[in-house]
CSV table of C-alpha atoms in Angstrom, one decimal:
chain,number,residue,atom,x,y,z
A,6,GLN,CA,0.0,0.1,0.0
A,7,LYS,CA,2.9,2.3,0.8
A,8,ILE,CA,4.0,1.9,-3.0
A,9,ALA,CA,0.6,2.6,-4.3
A,10,GLU,CA,0.5,5.8,-2.2
A,11,GLU,CA,3.8,7.1,-3.3
A,12,THR,CA,2.9,6.4,-6.9
A,13,LYS,CA,-0.5,8.3,-6.3
A,14,LYS,CA,1.4,11.3,-4.6
A,15,TYR,CA,3.9,11.4,-7.4
A,16,MET,CA,1.1,11.2,-10.1
A,17,ASP,CA,-1.0,13.8,-8.3
A,18,GLU,CA,2.0,16.1,-8.6
A,19,ASN,CA,3.2,15.4,-12.2
A,20,TYR,CA,0.0,14.2,-14.1
A,21,HIS,CA,0.4,17.0,-16.5
A,22,LYS,CA,3.7,16.2,-17.6
A,23,ARG,CA,4.6,13.5,-20.3
A,24,LEU,CA,5.9,10.8,-18.0
A,25,SER,CA,5.3,7.0,-18.7
A,26,ILE,CA,4.7,4.7,-16.1
A,27,SER,CA,8.1,3.3,-16.8
A,28,GLU,CA,9.7,6.6,-16.0
A,29,MET,CA,7.7,6.9,-12.9
A,30,ALA,CA,8.7,3.5,-11.7
A,31,LYS,CA,12.2,4.2,-12.5
A,32,HIS,CA,12.0,7.7,-10.6
A,33,LEU,CA,10.2,5.9,-7.5
A,34,LYS,CA,12.8,2.8,-7.7
A,35,TYR,CA,10.2,0.2,-8.1
A,36,SER,CA,9.5,-2.1,-11.3
A,37,HIS,CA,6.6,-1.1,-13.7
A,38,SER,CA,5.0,-4.2,-13.0
A,39,PHE,CA,5.1,-3.7,-9.4
A,40,ILE,CA,3.8,-0.3,-9.3
A,41,THR,CA,1.0,-1.4,-11.6
A,42,ARG,CA,0.0,-4.4,-9.4
A,43,SER,CA,0.1,-2.3,-6.2
A,44,PHE,CA,-1.6,0.5,-7.4
A,45,LYS,CA,-4.5,-1.5,-9.0
A,46,ALA,CA,-4.8,-3.6,-5.5
A,47,THR,CA,-5.1,-0.5,-3.7
A,48,TYR,CA,-7.1,2.2,-5.9
A,49,GLY,CA,-9.0,-0.5,-8.2
A,50,LEU,CA,-7.7,1.0,-11.3
A,51,SER,CA,-4.2,1.2,-12.9
A,52,PRO,CA,-1.7,3.9,-12.8
A,53,VAL,CA,-2.7,4.9,-16.5
A,54,GLU,CA,-6.3,4.9,-15.7
A,55,TYR,CA,-5.8,7.0,-12.7
A,56,ARG,CA,-3.6,9.7,-14.6
A,57,THR,CA,-6.1,9.8,-17.3
A,58,LYS,CA,-8.9,10.8,-14.9
A,59,LEU,CA,-6.7,13.3,-13.0
A,60,ARG,CA,-6.1,15.0,-16.3
A,61,LEU,CA,-9.7,14.6,-17.5
A,62,PHE,CA,-10.8,16.7,-14.3
A,63,ASP,CA,-8.2,19.1,-14.6
A,64,ALA,CA,-9.5,19.6,-18.2
A,65,GLN,CA,-13.0,20.0,-16.8
A,66,MET,CA,-11.9,22.7,-14.3
A,67,LEU,CA,-9.9,24.6,-17.1
A,68,LEU,CA,-12.9,24.3,-19.2
A,69,MET,CA,-14.8,26.4,-16.6
A,70,GLN,CA,-12.3,29.4,-17.5
A,71,LYS,CA,-13.8,31.8,-19.9
A,72,LYS,CA,-10.2,32.3,-21.4
A,73,MET,CA,-9.2,28.6,-22.1
A,74,ASN,CA,-10.3,27.2,-25.3
A,75,VAL,CA,-10.7,23.4,-25.8
A,76,SER,CA,-7.5,23.2,-27.9
A,77,THR,CA,-5.4,24.9,-25.3
A,78,VAL,CA,-7.2,22.7,-22.4
A,79,VAL,CA,-6.0,19.5,-24.3
A,80,TYR,CA,-2.2,20.2,-24.0
A,81,ALA,CA,-2.6,22.2,-20.5
A,82,SER,CA,-4.2,19.1,-19.0
A,83,GLY,CA,-1.4,16.7,-20.1
A,84,PHE,CA,-3.0,15.1,-23.3
A,85,SER,CA,-0.9,15.0,-26.5
A,86,ASP,CA,-3.5,13.6,-28.6
A,87,PRO,CA,-6.6,15.7,-29.3
A,88,GLY,CA,-8.7,13.0,-30.8
A,89,ARG,CA,-7.9,10.7,-27.7
A,90,PHE,CA,-8.8,13.6,-25.3
A,91,MET,CA,-12.2,14.2,-26.8
A,92,LYS,CA,-13.0,10.4,-26.9
A,93,GLN,CA,-12.1,10.1,-23.2
A,94,PHE,CA,-13.7,13.3,-22.1
A,95,ARG,CA,-17.0,12.4,-23.7
A,96,GLN,CA,-16.9,9.0,-22.1
A,97,LEU,CA,-16.4,10.4,-18.7
A,98,PHE,CA,-18.6,13.5,-18.8
A,99,HIS,CA,-21.3,12.4,-21.3
A,100,ALA,CA,-20.5,15.5,-23.5
A,101,ARG,CA,-18.1,16.8,-25.8
A,102,PRO,CA,-15.6,19.4,-24.2
A,103,SER,CA,-17.1,22.3,-26.1
A,104,GLN,CA,-20.7,21.2,-25.3
A,105,PHE,CA,-19.7,21.1,-21.5
A,106,LYS,CA,-18.1,24.5,-21.6
A,107,ALA,CA,-21.2,26.0,-23.5
A,108,GLU,CA,-23.5,24.4,-20.9
A,109,PHE,CA,-21.4,25.6,-17.9
A,110,PHE,CA,-21.5,29.2,-19.1
A,111,SER,CA,-25.2,29.3,-20.1
A,112,ASP,CA,-25.9,27.9,-16.7
A,113,LYS,CA,-23.9,30.4,-15.0
A,114,SER,CA,-26.0,33.1,-16.6
A,115,ASN,CA,-29.2,31.7,-15.8
A,116,PRO,CA,-30.4,32.7,-12.2
A,117,LEU,CA,-32.5,29.3,-12.0
């Protein structure tokens, strides 16, 4: 569990960087497979799945800022592939990023 917690802490601090799980394992001085097994046993998802969710929730927060457009958000949240970002965002939030942003700001101006 300690290894999973160390991995989670490192990911929480570095999810926006382009680090592979192997690079992270090397930094933490554990094997890729050991980190993956420990993390999944503790948190119920793989380090890659967790990092993706961190990035998507970060993207959601960034989309709530008027000055951030979708293409800027893709890279600012740590994604390198806009198509993959769009697909994963839609799977998690059941809306396209642009749709989410539009609905967020239309709701903000509506007092009800």
